[in-house]
mmCIF file of C-alpha atoms in Angstrom:
data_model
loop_
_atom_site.group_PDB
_atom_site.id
_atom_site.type_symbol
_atom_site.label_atom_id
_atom_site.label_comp_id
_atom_site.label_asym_id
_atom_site.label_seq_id
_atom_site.Cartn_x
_atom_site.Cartn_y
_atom_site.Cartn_z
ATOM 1 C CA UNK A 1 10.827 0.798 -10.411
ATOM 2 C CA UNK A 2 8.039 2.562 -11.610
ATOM 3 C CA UNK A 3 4.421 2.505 -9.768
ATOM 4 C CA UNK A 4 2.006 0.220 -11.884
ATOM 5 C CA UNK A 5 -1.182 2.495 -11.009
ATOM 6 C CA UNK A 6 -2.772 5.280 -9.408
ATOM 7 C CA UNK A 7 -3.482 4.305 -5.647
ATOM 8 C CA UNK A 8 -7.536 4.315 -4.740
ATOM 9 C CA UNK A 9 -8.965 7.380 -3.768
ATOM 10 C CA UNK A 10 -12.302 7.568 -3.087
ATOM 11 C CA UNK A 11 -15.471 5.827 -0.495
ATOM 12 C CA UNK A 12 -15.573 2.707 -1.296
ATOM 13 C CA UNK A 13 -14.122 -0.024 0.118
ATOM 14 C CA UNK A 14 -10.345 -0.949 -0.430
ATOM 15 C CA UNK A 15 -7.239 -2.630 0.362
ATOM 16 C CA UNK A 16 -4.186 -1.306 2.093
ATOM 17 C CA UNK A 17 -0.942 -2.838 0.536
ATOM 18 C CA UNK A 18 1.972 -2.804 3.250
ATOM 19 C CA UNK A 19 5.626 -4.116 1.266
ATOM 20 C CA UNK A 20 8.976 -2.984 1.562
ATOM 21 C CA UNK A 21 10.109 -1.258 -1.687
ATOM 22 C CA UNK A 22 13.060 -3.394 -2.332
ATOM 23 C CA UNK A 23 10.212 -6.103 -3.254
ATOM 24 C CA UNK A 24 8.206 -3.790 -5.359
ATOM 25 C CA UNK A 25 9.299 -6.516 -8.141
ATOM 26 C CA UNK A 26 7.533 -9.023 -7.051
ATOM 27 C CA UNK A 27 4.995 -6.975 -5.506
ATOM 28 C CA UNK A 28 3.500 -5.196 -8.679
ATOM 29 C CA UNK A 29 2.492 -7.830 -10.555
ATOM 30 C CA UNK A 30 0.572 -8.815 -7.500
ATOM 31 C CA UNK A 31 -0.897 -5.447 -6.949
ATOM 32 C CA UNK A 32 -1.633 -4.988 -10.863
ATOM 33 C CA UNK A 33 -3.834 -8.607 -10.927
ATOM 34 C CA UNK A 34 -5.668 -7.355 -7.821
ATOM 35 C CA UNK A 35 -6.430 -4.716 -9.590
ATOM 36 C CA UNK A 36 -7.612 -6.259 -12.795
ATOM 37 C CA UNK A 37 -10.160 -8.312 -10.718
ATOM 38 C CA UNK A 38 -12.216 -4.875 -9.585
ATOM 39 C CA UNK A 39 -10.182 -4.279 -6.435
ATOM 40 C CA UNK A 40 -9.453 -1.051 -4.698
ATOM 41 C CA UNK A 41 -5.617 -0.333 -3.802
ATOM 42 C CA UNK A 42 -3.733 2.008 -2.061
ATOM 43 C CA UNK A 43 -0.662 1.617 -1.401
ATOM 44 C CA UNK A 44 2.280 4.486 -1.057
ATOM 45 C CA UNK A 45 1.396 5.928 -4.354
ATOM 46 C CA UNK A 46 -1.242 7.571 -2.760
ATOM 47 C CA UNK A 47 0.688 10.042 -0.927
ATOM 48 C CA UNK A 48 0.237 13.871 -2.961
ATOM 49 C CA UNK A 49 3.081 15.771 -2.529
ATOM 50 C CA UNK A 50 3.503 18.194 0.096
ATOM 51 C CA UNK A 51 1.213 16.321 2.639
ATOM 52 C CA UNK A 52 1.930 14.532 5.591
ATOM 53 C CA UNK A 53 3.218 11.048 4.821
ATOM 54 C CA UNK A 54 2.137 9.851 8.603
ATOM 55 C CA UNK A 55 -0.663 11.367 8.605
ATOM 56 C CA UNK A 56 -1.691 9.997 4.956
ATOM 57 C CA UNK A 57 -0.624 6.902 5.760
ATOM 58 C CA UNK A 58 -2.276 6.435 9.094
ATOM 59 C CA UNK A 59 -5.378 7.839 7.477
ATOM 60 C CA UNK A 60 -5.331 4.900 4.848
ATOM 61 C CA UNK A 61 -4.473 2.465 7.682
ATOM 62 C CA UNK A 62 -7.675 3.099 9.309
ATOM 63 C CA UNK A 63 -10.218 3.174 6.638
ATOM 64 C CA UNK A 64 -9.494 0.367 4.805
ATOM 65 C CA UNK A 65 -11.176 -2.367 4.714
ATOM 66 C CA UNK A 66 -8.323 -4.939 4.301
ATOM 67 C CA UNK A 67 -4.772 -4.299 5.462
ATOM 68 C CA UNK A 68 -2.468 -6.819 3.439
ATOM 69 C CA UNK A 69 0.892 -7.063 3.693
ATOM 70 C CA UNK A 70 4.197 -8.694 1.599
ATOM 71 C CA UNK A 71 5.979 -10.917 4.127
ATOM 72 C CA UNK A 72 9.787 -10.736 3.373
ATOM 73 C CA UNK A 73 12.961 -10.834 4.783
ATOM 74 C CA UNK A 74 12.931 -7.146 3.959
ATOM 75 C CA UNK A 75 9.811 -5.942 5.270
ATOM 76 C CA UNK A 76 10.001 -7.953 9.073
ATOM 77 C CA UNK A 77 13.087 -5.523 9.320
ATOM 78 C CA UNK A 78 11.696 -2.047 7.789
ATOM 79 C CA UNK A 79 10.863 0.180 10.563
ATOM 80 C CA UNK A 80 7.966 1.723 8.114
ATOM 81 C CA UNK A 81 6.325 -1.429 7.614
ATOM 82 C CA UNK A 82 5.970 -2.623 11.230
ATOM 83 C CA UNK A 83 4.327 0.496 11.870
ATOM 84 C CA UNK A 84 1.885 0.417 9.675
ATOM 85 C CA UNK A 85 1.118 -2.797 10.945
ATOM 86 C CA UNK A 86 1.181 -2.122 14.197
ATOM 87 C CA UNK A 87 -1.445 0.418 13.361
ATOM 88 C CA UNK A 88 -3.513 -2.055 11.566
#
């Protein structure tokens, strides 16, 4: 599935979005309507290529301002997603 936007680069304050990618169905709508309403997101679209994706990541963790994640079935079992919240 196709990313709905460009994740948030930038100073100001914004929300890291922590899903498992077999949701990003039901995720993206939710991620596009927080973004309508004047919300910063980053989420994994964030990552440029050829840069560390743990370092990127963990960078994001840590200076955002909201960590928010998609409870599923799928993402209390990804390995990815309990780290990041673990690091939140």
């Amino acid at each position: 599935m196709k990313k709905p936007f460009k994740a948030y680069r930038g100073n100001e304050p914004y929300i890291f979005v922590c899903y498992s990618h077999d949701d990003a169905q039901s995720v993206y709508p939710e991620l596009i309507r927080l973004d309508q309403e004047g919300f910063h997101i980053w989420y994994d679209e964030g990552i440029e290529p050829g840069l560390s994706w743990r370092d990127e990541v963990a960078q994001a963790v840590t200076e955002c301002s909201l960590f928010l994640i998609f409870v599923s079935p799928r993402s209390v079992l990804s390995p990815v997603c309990i780290q990041e919240l673990n690091l939140a």
